[in-house]
Amino acid sequence: MHNVKMLIAYDGSAYLGWQKTSMGPSIEETLQQVLEQILQEPIALQAASRTDAGVHARGQVVNFLTSKGNIQPNRLRISLNSLLPKDLVVLQVEFPDPSFHPTLDCIGKEYHYDICYGTAQLPQHRFYSWHYPHRLDLSAMREAAEKIKGERDFSSFCNFKKNAHYKHCKREIHTIEIIEIDSERICLKISGNNFLYKMVRNIVGTIAYVGSGKIPLKEIPAILSSQDRTQAGMTAPAHGLTLHRVFYEFSILS
Amino acid sequence: MHNVKMLIAYDGSAYLGWQKTSMGPSIEETLQQVLEQILQEPIALQAASRTDAGVHARGQVVNFLTSKGNIQPNRLRISLNSLLPKDLVVLQVEFPDPSFHPTLDCIGKEYHYDICYGTAQLPQHRFYSWHYPHRLDLSAMREAAEKIKGERDFSSFCNFKKNAHYKHCKREIHTIEIIEIDSERICLKISGNNFLYKMVRNIVGTIAYVGSGKIPLKEIPAILSSQDRTQAGMTAPAHGLTLHRVFYEFSILS
């Protein structure tokens, strides 16, 4: 079997997330159906990240195995894009190391979260940015980000009950940058080795609460050490989040 | 009567343009209906620019006259935004000079035109950016822009027959900047005193043709002097265009 790796981007608005479900359209099923139509064989996809309903991707990495030995990467990419809906695009197709696995080989991910905080949100941002109309103290948010960064137990930012889903909740956040795009819009760039369920959105919601004064900056250490989800801020909505990039040891598809 | 000035933004995707038409939804009619619902009197709107079907706005300026003397600008803005569809937003409401007229007093406009020129377009840009998948020579495009700038007859970039609609076709383009947003996306920022029908999109289409080599740079002076629309490049599609800002003598709503 031949291993095929793809870099894909999508607007998650119309999907129930990456993973196939009987409840409605998923990225996985949409891509799988078009691949099966082209390759005329059953295809099983694996993705670096099972993004949630409504979450977007700029650089999701997926793979599949195929019996077809004559695939031409660029031709396959063009065929896929001509058949896929416009909200799901294949950016690159390549042959990785035969053993490549997008989830198991992944050494880190970078997410971007976009917030519009003016009194009104420009309509052009409404599908890709959270409208959180509060005066934000960006320097307090940056201090909160510094406190959250690092290697620690992130149970306080996980929407699964502790120990119900993961062996442990220790993860490492490498960077949380807060970029000012314009006077009323910021982007939080968060990278780490691995993320718990809704962890990015819970971190964003908590940092936003610090920015608007709903959570005092000085409470961040207690929130982290409580290992209690109810102590942290809200889960920021899905539509502000984009899986920006996935990191591997030897190659980065970007 | 009291004069009320508003700064508005819209995603033009679902509209047949600013101007009311029996053919389908317009920005003008949508905004007028909600204003009439709130103010309980007939309202006539005027806009700085009658944007075409599918064109977006970040800073359109409109006004209307009302008999109501007790309008509170910020309250009216909030009421409007709570009733308007999400693709049409009122950013500011204010009382201008009683004689203010958004079209007659306008001394200039700035448009932004977004182009994605990679082999695939990110889905997040598909409603707001033209996908023109060609290798672009940006320095040739910048030279073409320099040649097009200035005060001259722009008949070659007007989709109305010469003299059929305008007294004359002399206009002044102040700036055409080409900004690299990332490795596969640019924004053309075009400002001028006044624009002919589809002039911005015809200038963009022509500059894009220079970038991809379809029109040689050296032909630009002949295209300009021909005063013949058929000599210039294609009309770039509406969805890449945004009315960014409107300029007035004494105040700029931005």
Short mmCIF file of C-alpha atoms in Angstrom, two decimals:
data_model
loop_
_atom_site.label_atom_id
_atom_site.label_comp_id
_atom_site.label_asym_id
_atom_site.label_seq_id
_atom_site.Cartn_x
_atom_site.Cartn_y
_atom_site.Cartn_z
CA MET A 1 0.00 0.00 0.00
CA HIS A 2 1.13 3.56 -0.72
CA ASN A 3 0.96 6.22 1.95
CA VAL A 4 -0.37 9.60 0.80
CA LYS A 5 -0.13 12.76 2.93
CA MET A 6 -2.21 15.86 2.30
CA LEU A 7 -2.24 19.39 3.63
CA ILE A 8 -5.81 20.67 3.70
CA ALA A 9 -7.66 23.85 4.64
CA TYR A 10 -11.31 24.31 5.43
CA ASP A 11 -13.98 26.70 6.53
CA GLY A 12 -15.57 24.67 9.32
CA SER A 13 -18.83 26.67 9.44
CA ALA A 14 -20.95 24.08 7.67
CA TYR A 15 -19.42 20.97 9.29
CA LEU A 16 -19.85 19.06 12.51
CA GLY A 17 -16.07 18.86 12.79
CA TRP A 18 -13.40 16.58 11.35
CA GLN A 19 -14.80 13.27 12.53
CA LYS A 20 -17.47 11.31 10.71
CA THR A 21 -20.83 11.30 12.49
CA SER A 22 -24.34 10.24 11.64
CA MET A 23 -25.58 13.66 12.78
CA GLY A 24 -24.51 15.59 9.69
CA PRO A 25 -21.66 16.57 7.38
CA SER A 26 -18.06 16.15 8.52
CA ILE A 27 -14.77 17.08 6.88
CA GLU A 28 -13.63 13.44 7.07
CA GLU A 29 -16.66 12.04 5.27
CA THR A 30 -16.73 14.78 2.62
CA LEU A 31 -13.06 14.23 1.76
CA GLN A 32 -13.33 10.46 1.95
CA GLN A 33 -16.26 10.33 -0.48
CA VAL A 34 -14.45 12.40 -3.10
CA LEU A 35 -11.25 10.36 -2.70
CA GLU A 36 -13.21 7.12 -3.12
CA GLN A 37 -14.92 8.55 -6.20
CA ILE A 38 -11.53 9.35 -7.76
CA LEU A 39 -9.55 6.30 -6.63
CA GLN A 40 -12.39 3.77 -6.88
CA GLU A 41 -11.46 1.96 -3.69
CA PRO A 42 -12.39 2.28 0.00
CA ILE A 43 -10.33 4.98 1.74
CA ALA A 44 -9.72 5.46 5.48
CA LEU A 45 -8.47 8.88 6.53
CA GLN A 46 -6.47 9.89 9.57
CA ALA A 47 -5.94 13.49 10.64
CA ALA A 48 -3.43 15.24 12.88
CA SER A 49 -6.27 16.91 14.76
CA ARG A 50 -9.94 16.01 15.07
CA THR A 51 -11.15 19.60 14.94
CA ASP A 52 -14.52 20.30 16.59
CA ALA A 53 -17.73 21.45 14.93
CA GLY A 54 -17.32 24.92 13.45
CA VAL A 55 -13.52 25.05 13.87
CA HIS A 56 -11.53 26.01 10.75
CA ALA A 57 -8.21 24.76 9.43
CA ARG A 58 -5.44 26.43 7.47
CA GLY A 59 -2.95 23.58 7.75
CA GLN A 60 -4.57 20.30 8.77
CA VAL A 61 -2.48 17.25 7.89
CA VAL A 62 -4.17 13.98 6.89
CA ASN A 63 -3.11 10.70 5.30
CA PHE A 64 -4.55 7.58 3.73
CA LEU A 65 -3.25 4.32 2.27
CA THR A 66 -4.03 3.32 -1.30
CA SER A 67 -3.34 0.36 -3.56
CA LYS A 68 -2.94 2.71 -6.53
CA GLY A 69 0.73 3.06 -7.39
CA ASN A 70 0.32 5.57 -10.19
CA ILE A 71 -0.88 8.61 -8.26
CA GLN A 72 0.50 11.93 -9.50
CA PRO A 73 0.31 14.26 -6.48
CA ASN A 74 -0.48 17.49 -8.30
CA ARG A 75 -3.06 15.85 -10.55
CA LEU A 76 -4.77 14.29 -7.56
CA ARG A 77 -4.84 17.68 -5.81
CA ILE A 78 -6.46 19.33 -8.84
CA SER A 79 -9.00 16.51 -9.24
CA LEU A 80 -9.91 16.69 -5.56
CA ASN A 81 -10.36 20.46 -5.62
CA SER A 82 -12.54 20.29 -8.70
CA LEU A 83 -14.91 17.87 -6.93
CA LEU A 84 -14.77 19.12 -3.34
CA PRO A 85 -17.10 21.87 -2.11
CA LYS A 86 -15.51 25.34 -2.06
CA ASP A 87 -15.15 25.35 1.73
CA LEU A 88 -12.70 22.43 1.70
CA VAL A 89 -9.43 22.72 -0.24
CA VAL A 90 -6.45 20.42 -0.69
CA LEU A 91 -3.29 22.56 -0.65
CA GLN A 92 -0.64 19.86 -1.11
CA VAL A 93 -0.40 16.14 -1.84
CA GLU A 94 2.85 14.26 -1.29
CA PHE A 95 4.31 10.82 -0.58
CA PRO A 96 5.69 10.75 2.96
CA ASP A 97 7.84 8.12 4.56
CA PRO A 98 5.78 4.89 4.23
CA SER A 99 5.45 4.70 8.02
CA PHE A 100 4.16 8.29 8.37
CA HIS A 101 1.14 8.70 10.68
CA PRO A 102 -0.32 12.22 11.01
CA THR A 103 -1.42 11.84 14.64
CA LEU A 104 1.28 9.60 16.11
CA ASP A 105 4.17 11.43 14.46
CA CYS A 106 2.87 14.88 15.32
CA ILE A 107 5.18 16.76 17.70
CA GLY A 108 3.15 19.95 18.01
CA LYS A 109 0.37 22.16 16.69
CA GLU A 110 -0.24 25.85 16.29
CA TYR A 111 -3.72 27.32 16.60
CA HIS A 112 -4.83 30.87 15.83
CA TYR A 113 -7.79 32.42 17.59
CA ASP A 114 -9.25 35.67 16.28
CA ILE A 115 -11.18 38.15 18.47
CA CYS A 116 -12.99 41.33 17.39
CA TYR A 117 -13.54 43.46 20.49
CA GLY A 118 -15.05 46.67 19.10
CA THR A 119 -18.68 47.59 19.75
CA ALA A 120 -19.59 46.27 16.29
CA GLN A 121 -17.96 43.47 14.32
CA LEU A 122 -17.24 43.94 10.62
CA PRO A 123 -19.46 41.49 8.69
CA GLN A 124 -16.38 40.19 6.85
CA HIS A 125 -15.12 38.71 10.13
CA ARG A 126 -18.33 37.22 11.44
CA PHE A 127 -17.56 33.62 10.42
CA TYR A 128 -13.91 33.60 11.49
CA SER A 129 -13.65 35.78 14.57
CA TRP A 130 -15.29 35.86 18.01
CA HIS A 131 -17.11 39.12 18.67
CA TYR A 132 -16.30 39.90 22.32
CA PRO A 133 -17.30 43.57 22.64
CA HIS A 134 -15.37 44.62 25.75
CA ARG A 135 -12.52 47.01 26.37
CA LEU A 136 -9.57 44.62 26.63
CA ASP A 137 -6.45 45.15 28.71
CA LEU A 138 -3.96 43.56 26.33
CA SER A 139 -1.03 43.82 28.72
CA ALA A 140 -2.97 41.93 31.42
CA MET A 141 -3.86 39.34 28.78
CA ARG A 142 -0.18 38.98 27.85
CA GLU A 143 0.74 38.52 31.51
CA ALA A 144 -1.97 35.87 31.88
CA ALA A 145 -0.60 34.14 28.77
CA GLU A 146 2.90 34.09 30.31
CA LYS A 147 1.53 32.44 33.45
CA ILE A 148 -0.39 29.80 31.46
CA LYS A 149 2.55 28.88 29.21
CA GLY A 150 4.89 26.02 30.03
CA GLU A 151 4.60 22.36 30.98
CA ARG A 152 1.91 21.62 33.54
CA ASP A 153 -1.38 19.84 34.28
CA PHE A 154 -4.05 21.59 32.19
CA SER A 155 -7.15 19.91 33.72
CA SER A 156 -8.60 23.36 34.46
CA PHE A 157 -8.79 23.93 30.71
CA CYS A 158 -10.17 20.53 29.68
CA ASN A 159 -13.86 19.88 29.02
CA PHE A 160 -13.59 16.16 29.78
CA LYS A 161 -13.76 15.04 33.38
CA LYS A 162 -10.30 14.50 34.82
CA ASN A 163 -8.99 10.95 34.21
CA ALA A 164 -12.14 9.99 32.29
CA HIS A 165 -10.51 10.33 28.90
CA TYR A 166 -6.78 10.92 29.21
CA LYS A 167 -4.08 9.04 31.14
CA HIS A 168 -2.89 12.37 32.45
CA CYS A 169 -3.51 16.04 31.69
CA LYS A 170 0.09 17.23 31.54
CA ARG A 171 0.75 19.18 28.35
CA GLU A 172 3.24 21.80 27.23
CA ILE A 173 2.27 25.16 25.76
CA HIS A 174 5.26 26.59 23.91
CA THR A 175 3.98 30.04 22.97
CA ILE A 176 0.94 32.24 23.41
CA GLU A 177 1.40 35.39 21.36
CA ILE A 178 -1.20 38.12 21.21
CA ILE A 179 -0.96 40.03 17.91
CA GLU A 180 -2.80 43.32 17.33
CA ILE A 181 -4.21 43.12 13.81
CA ASP A 182 -5.90 46.50 14.07
CA SER A 183 -7.36 48.74 16.78
CA GLU A 184 -10.29 46.39 17.44
CA ARG A 185 -9.01 42.97 16.47
CA ILE A 186 -6.44 40.60 17.90
CA CYS A 187 -5.13 37.15 17.08
CA LEU A 188 -3.94 34.74 19.77
CA LYS A 189 -1.33 32.36 18.38
CA ILE A 190 -1.02 29.31 20.60
CA SER A 191 1.40 26.46 20.01
CA GLY A 192 2.06 23.41 22.11
CA ASN A 193 2.99 19.75 21.99
CA ASN A 194 -0.54 18.42 22.39
CA PHE A 195 -3.93 19.72 23.48
CA LEU A 196 -6.76 18.43 25.68
CA TYR A 197 -10.42 18.60 24.63
CA LYS A 198 -11.38 22.28 24.06
CA MET A 199 -8.15 23.34 25.76
CA VAL A 200 -7.32 26.12 23.28
CA ARG A 201 -10.81 27.61 23.46
CA ASN A 202 -10.80 27.42 27.27
CA ILE A 203 -7.43 29.17 27.43
CA VAL A 204 -8.70 31.85 25.03
CA GLY A 205 -11.91 32.34 27.03
CA THR A 206 -9.91 32.65 30.25
CA ILE A 207 -7.41 35.13 28.79
CA ALA A 208 -10.32 37.15 27.32
CA TYR A 209 -11.95 37.23 30.79
CA VAL A 210 -8.69 38.57 32.21
CA GLY A 211 -8.68 41.21 29.45
CA SER A 212 -12.20 42.37 30.24
CA GLY A 213 -11.69 42.20 34.03
CA LYS A 214 -14.06 39.30 34.68
CA ILE A 215 -11.17 37.25 36.08
CA PRO A 216 -8.40 39.08 37.99
CA LEU A 217 -4.93 38.38 36.61
CA LYS A 218 -3.71 37.30 40.04
CA GLU A 219 -6.17 34.38 40.09
CA ILE A 220 -4.51 32.61 37.16
CA PRO A 221 -2.06 30.55 39.27
CA ALA A 222 -4.91 29.36 41.53
CA ILE A 223 -7.02 28.46 38.48
CA LEU A 224 -4.15 26.42 37.05
CA SER A 225 -3.42 24.60 40.29
CA SER A 226 -7.10 23.93 41.10
CA GLN A 227 -7.23 21.40 38.21
CA ASP A 228 -10.93 22.28 38.15
CA ARG A 229 -12.57 23.33 34.88
CA THR A 230 -15.22 25.40 36.68
CA GLN A 231 -12.56 27.82 37.97
CA ALA A 232 -11.46 28.98 34.51
CA GLY A 233 -13.25 31.23 32.00
CA MET A 234 -15.78 30.35 29.33
CA THR A 235 -15.10 28.16 26.31
CA ALA A 236 -14.53 30.65 23.49
CA PRO A 237 -16.80 29.89 20.51
CA ALA A 238 -15.62 27.48 17.81
CA HIS A 239 -15.83 29.86 14.85
CA GLY A 240 -12.89 32.02 16.04
CA LEU A 241 -10.50 29.06 16.03
CA THR A 242 -8.25 27.89 13.19
CA LEU A 243 -5.83 24.96 13.23
CA HIS A 244 -2.96 26.86 11.67
CA ARG A 245 -0.11 24.40 11.43
CA VAL A 246 0.97 20.91 12.46
CA PHE A 247 4.60 20.14 13.26
CA TYR A 248 6.55 16.95 12.52
CA GLU A 249 10.11 15.99 13.31
CA PHE A 250 11.59 16.14 9.83
CA SER A 251 9.20 18.01 7.63
CA ILE A 252 6.66 20.73 7.98
CA LEU A 253 3.93 20.98 5.42
CA SER A 254 2.97 24.63 5.45
CA MET B 1 -35.60 68.01 9.44
CA HIS B 2 -32.53 66.52 11.09
CA ASN B 3 -29.65 65.18 9.03
CA VAL B 4 -28.21 61.84 10.22
CA LYS B 5 -24.92 60.44 8.89
CA MET B 6 -23.92 56.80 9.28
CA LEU B 7 -20.79 54.79 8.66
CA ILE B 8 -21.74 51.29 7.57
CA ALA B 9 -20.00 48.03 6.62
CA TYR B 10 -21.38 45.11 4.69
CA ASP B 11 -20.64 41.77 3.15
CA GLY B 12 -22.08 42.32 -0.32
CA SER B 13 -22.28 38.60 -1.23
CA ALA B 14 -26.04 38.31 -0.77
CA TYR B 15 -27.00 41.69 -2.27
CA LEU B 16 -27.56 43.11 -5.73
CA GLY B 17 -25.56 46.16 -4.68
CA TRP B 18 -26.34 49.37 -2.83
CA GLN B 19 -29.19 50.58 -4.97
CA LYS B 20 -32.78 49.46 -4.55
CA THR B 21 -34.00 47.23 -7.37
CA SER B 22 -37.04 45.08 -8.01
CA MET B 23 -34.71 42.18 -8.90
CA GLY B 24 -33.74 41.25 -5.34
CA PRO B 25 -32.25 42.41 -2.05
CA SER B 26 -30.20 45.60 -1.92
CA ILE B 27 -28.26 47.26 0.90
CA GLU B 28 -30.33 50.43 0.49
CA GLU B 29 -33.69 48.69 0.86
CA THR B 30 -32.56 46.48 3.75
CA LEU B 31 -31.27 49.45 5.72
CA GLN B 32 -34.24 51.65 4.80
CA GLN B 33 -36.78 49.08 5.99
CA VAL B 34 -35.14 48.72 9.39
CA LEU B 35 -34.80 52.50 9.80
CA GLU B 36 -38.48 52.94 8.94
CA GLN B 37 -39.40 50.22 11.42
CA ILE B 38 -37.49 52.04 14.18
CA LEU B 39 -38.32 55.65 13.30
CA GLN B 40 -41.88 55.01 12.11
CA GLU B 41 -41.66 57.41 9.17
CA PRO B 42 -40.61 57.14 5.49
CA ILE B 43 -36.83 57.32 5.07
CA ALA B 44 -34.82 58.13 1.94
CA LEU B 45 -31.16 57.12 2.00
CA GLN B 46 -28.24 58.54 0.07
CA ALA B 47 -24.84 56.87 -0.11
CA ALA B 48 -21.35 58.07 -0.99
CA SER B 49 -20.98 55.17 -3.42
CA ARG B 50 -23.56 53.00 -5.15
CA THR B 51 -21.55 49.82 -4.85
CA ASP B 52 -22.27 47.09 -7.42
CA ALA B 53 -23.74 43.65 -6.81
CA GLY B 54 -21.39 41.54 -4.69
CA VAL B 55 -19.07 44.41 -3.74
CA HIS B 56 -18.33 44.80 0.00
CA ALA B 57 -17.93 47.88 2.16
CA ARG B 58 -15.83 48.60 5.22
CA GLY B 59 -16.56 52.34 5.35
CA GLN B 60 -19.56 53.32 3.26
CA VAL B 61 -21.06 56.68 4.29
CA VAL B 62 -24.81 57.27 4.04
CA ASN B 63 -27.28 59.84 5.30
CA PHE B 64 -31.00 60.43 5.71
CA LEU B 65 -33.28 63.21 6.95
CA THR B 66 -35.71 62.62 9.80
CA SER B 67 -38.37 64.62 11.60
CA LYS B 68 -37.41 62.94 14.89
CA GLY B 69 -35.45 65.38 17.02
CA ASN B 70 -34.74 63.01 19.88
CA ILE B 71 -32.41 60.52 18.23
CA GLN B 72 -29.56 59.29 20.41
CA PRO B 73 -26.83 58.20 17.98
CA ASN B 74 -25.43 55.28 19.93
CA ARG B 75 -28.88 53.94 20.82
CA LEU B 76 -29.98 54.15 17.21
CA ARG B 77 -26.81 52.28 16.16
CA ILE B 78 -27.51 49.49 18.67
CA SER B 79 -31.18 49.23 17.66
CA LEU B 80 -30.26 49.06 13.99
CA ASN B 81 -27.65 46.36 14.53
CA SER B 82 -30.05 44.28 16.58
CA LEU B 83 -32.56 44.28 13.71
CA LEU B 84 -30.28 44.22 10.67
CA PRO B 85 -29.02 40.94 9.18
CA LYS B 86 -25.49 39.99 10.30
CA ASP B 87 -23.97 40.90 6.93
CA LEU B 88 -24.87 44.60 7.32
CA VAL B 89 -23.54 46.57 10.28
CA VAL B 90 -23.82 50.21 11.36
CA LEU B 91 -20.44 51.28 12.79
CA GLN B 92 -21.21 54.90 13.66
CA VAL B 93 -24.17 57.29 13.77
CA GLU B 94 -23.63 61.04 14.08
CA PHE B 95 -25.21 64.42 13.33
CA PRO B 96 -23.27 66.11 10.54
CA ASP B 97 -23.53 69.70 9.36
CA PRO B 98 -27.24 70.09 8.39
CA SER B 99 -26.24 70.58 4.75
CA PHE B 100 -24.10 67.43 4.59
CA HIS B 101 -24.62 65.25 1.50
CA PRO B 102 -22.62 62.00 1.30
CA THR B 103 -22.24 62.02 -2.50
CA LEU B 104 -21.96 65.73 -3.31
CA ASP B 105 -19.56 66.52 -0.45
CA CYS B 106 -17.34 63.50 -1.10
CA ILE B 107 -13.83 64.48 -2.17
CA GLY B 108 -12.38 61.00 -2.58
CA LYS B 109 -12.68 57.27 -1.98
CA GLU B 110 -10.36 54.43 -1.20
CA TYR B 111 -11.03 50.91 -2.45
CA HIS B 112 -9.21 47.72 -1.52
CA TYR B 113 -9.02 44.80 -3.91
CA ASP B 114 -7.81 41.42 -2.66
CA ILE B 115 -6.21 38.79 -4.91
CA CYS B 116 -5.16 35.23 -4.00
CA TYR B 117 -2.76 34.02 -6.68
CA GLY B 118 -1.64 30.63 -5.37
CA THR B 119 -2.69 27.40 -7.07
CA ALA B 120 -5.40 26.93 -4.43
CA GLN B 121 -7.34 29.59 -2.53
CA LEU B 122 -7.87 29.22 1.20
CA PRO B 123 -11.62 28.73 1.79
CA GLN B 124 -11.56 31.59 4.34
CA HIS B 125 -10.86 34.02 1.49
CA ARG B 126 -13.29 32.73 -1.09
CA PHE B 127 -15.97 35.38 -0.50
CA TYR B 128 -13.60 38.37 -0.23
CA SER B 129 -10.74 37.72 -2.59
CA TRP B 130 -10.38 37.00 -6.31
CA HIS B 131 -8.66 33.70 -7.00
CA TYR B 132 -6.35 34.45 -9.94
CA PRO B 133 -3.98 31.45 -9.95
CA HIS B 134 -1.05 32.78 -11.97
CA ARG B 135 2.54 33.58 -11.14
CA LEU B 136 2.44 37.35 -10.75
CA ASP B 137 5.27 39.75 -11.49
CA LEU B 138 4.60 42.23 -8.71
CA SER B 139 7.22 44.71 -9.84
CA ALA B 140 5.68 44.88 -13.32
CA MET B 141 2.29 45.37 -11.65
CA ARG B 142 3.70 48.23 -9.56
CA GLU B 143 5.12 49.85 -12.68
CA ALA B 144 1.76 49.51 -14.44
CA ALA B 145 0.11 51.10 -11.40
CA GLU B 146 2.51 54.06 -11.60
CA LYS B 147 1.61 54.60 -15.26
CA ILE B 148 -2.14 54.45 -14.56
CA LYS B 149 -2.02 56.88 -11.61
CA GLY B 150 -2.64 60.60 -12.05
CA GLU B 151 -5.26 62.82 -13.65
CA ARG B 152 -6.39 61.67 -17.08
CA ASP B 153 -9.27 60.41 -19.19
CA PHE B 154 -10.13 56.92 -17.91
CA SER B 155 -12.56 55.88 -20.70
CA SER B 156 -10.47 52.74 -21.29
CA PHE B 157 -11.45 51.60 -17.80
CA CYS B 158 -15.16 52.49 -17.93
CA ASN B 159 -17.90 49.98 -18.72
CA PHE B 160 -20.31 52.64 -19.95
CA LYS B 161 -20.00 53.83 -23.52
CA LYS B 162 -18.02 57.06 -23.72
CA ASN B 163 -20.23 60.16 -23.33
CA ALA B 164 -23.36 58.03 -22.84
CA HIS B 165 -23.38 58.49 -19.08
CA TYR B 166 -20.78 61.01 -17.96
CA LYS B 167 -20.05 64.56 -19.14
CA HIS B 168 -16.42 63.61 -19.34
CA CYS B 169 -14.23 60.72 -18.22
CA LYS B 170 -11.43 62.70 -16.60
CA ARG B 171 -10.69 61.43 -13.10
CA GLU B 172 -7.73 61.48 -10.76
CA ILE B 173 -6.21 58.39 -9.16
CA HIS B 174 -4.13 59.46 -6.18
CA THR B 175 -2.53 56.17 -5.17
CA ILE B 176 -2.36 52.54 -6.26
CA GLU B 177 -0.43 50.58 -3.66
CA ILE B 178 0.17 46.85 -3.96
CA ILE B 179 0.60 45.28 -0.52
CA GLU B 180 1.89 41.73 -0.05
CA ILE B 181 -0.25 40.17 2.66
CA ASP B 182 1.49 36.81 2.43
CA SER B 183 3.33 34.77 -0.18
CA GLU B 184 0.17 34.11 -2.21
CA ARG B 185 -2.07 37.06 -1.48
CA ILE B 186 -1.96 40.76 -2.30
CA CYS B 187 -4.16 43.76 -1.70
CA LEU B 188 -4.40 46.65 -4.17
CA LYS B 189 -5.27 49.88 -2.38
CA ILE B 190 -6.64 52.41 -4.85
CA SER B 191 -7.68 55.93 -3.95
CA GLY B 192 -8.92 58.71 -6.17
CA ASN B 193 -11.24 61.68 -6.37
CA ASN B 194 -14.04 59.89 -8.20
CA PHE B 195 -14.52 56.68 -10.17
CA LEU B 196 -16.29 55.72 -13.39
CA TYR B 197 -18.53 52.65 -13.69
CA LYS B 198 -16.44 49.52 -12.87
CA MET B 199 -13.27 51.60 -13.13
CA VAL B 200 -11.58 50.07 -10.08
CA ARG B 201 -12.30 46.51 -11.19
CA ASN B 202 -11.10 47.28 -14.73
CA ILE B 203 -7.87 48.79 -13.40
CA VAL B 204 -7.36 45.73 -11.18
CA GLY B 205 -8.06 43.33 -14.06
CA THR B 206 -5.59 45.19 -16.26
CA ILE B 207 -2.86 45.30 -13.62
CA ALA B 208 -3.42 41.57 -12.94
CA TYR B 209 -3.04 40.89 -16.69
CA VAL B 210 0.26 42.77 -16.63
CA GLY B 211 1.30 40.65 -13.64
CA SER B 212 0.54 37.37 -15.40
CA GLY B 213 2.02 38.53 -18.72
CA LYS B 214 -1.26 38.64 -20.67
CA ILE B 215 -0.75 42.36 -21.28
CA PRO B 216 2.83 43.66 -21.77
CA LEU B 217 3.72 46.50 -19.41
CA LYS B 218 4.76 48.69 -22.31
CA GLU B 219 1.22 48.66 -23.73
CA ILE B 220 -0.26 50.52 -20.76
CA PRO B 221 0.26 54.04 -22.18
CA ALA B 222 -1.42 53.02 -25.45
CA ILE B 223 -4.33 51.44 -23.55
CA LEU B 224 -4.81 54.67 -21.59
CA SER B 225 -4.65 56.91 -24.64
CA SER B 226 -6.89 54.68 -26.78
CA GLN B 227 -9.89 55.67 -24.62
CA ASP B 228 -11.27 52.30 -25.68
CA ARG B 229 -12.51 49.83 -23.08
CA THR B 230 -11.77 46.83 -25.30
CA GLN B 231 -8.02 47.56 -25.16
CA ALA B 232 -7.75 47.07 -21.37
CA GLY B 233 -7.88 43.87 -19.30
CA MET B 234 -10.86 42.02 -17.86
CA THR B 235 -13.23 43.39 -15.22
CA ALA B 236 -12.01 41.78 -11.99
CA PRO B 237 -14.87 40.03 -10.16
CA ALA B 238 -17.00 41.97 -7.67
CA HIS B 239 -16.32 39.82 -4.61
CA GLY B 240 -12.66 40.90 -4.32
CA LEU B 241 -13.62 44.58 -3.98
CA THR B 242 -14.27 46.53 -0.78
CA LEU B 243 -15.15 50.22 -0.49
CA HIS B 244 -12.69 50.94 2.28
CA ARG B 245 -13.09 54.62 3.07
CA VAL B 246 -14.79 57.80 1.91
CA PHE B 247 -13.11 61.19 2.32
CA TYR B 248 -14.74 64.54 3.13
CA GLU B 249 -13.25 68.00 3.47
CA PHE B 250 -13.54 68.42 7.21
CA SER B 251 -14.18 65.06 8.75
CA ILE B 252 -13.37 61.47 7.97
CA LEU B 253 -15.59 58.82 9.43
CA SER B 254 -13.32 55.82 9.71
#
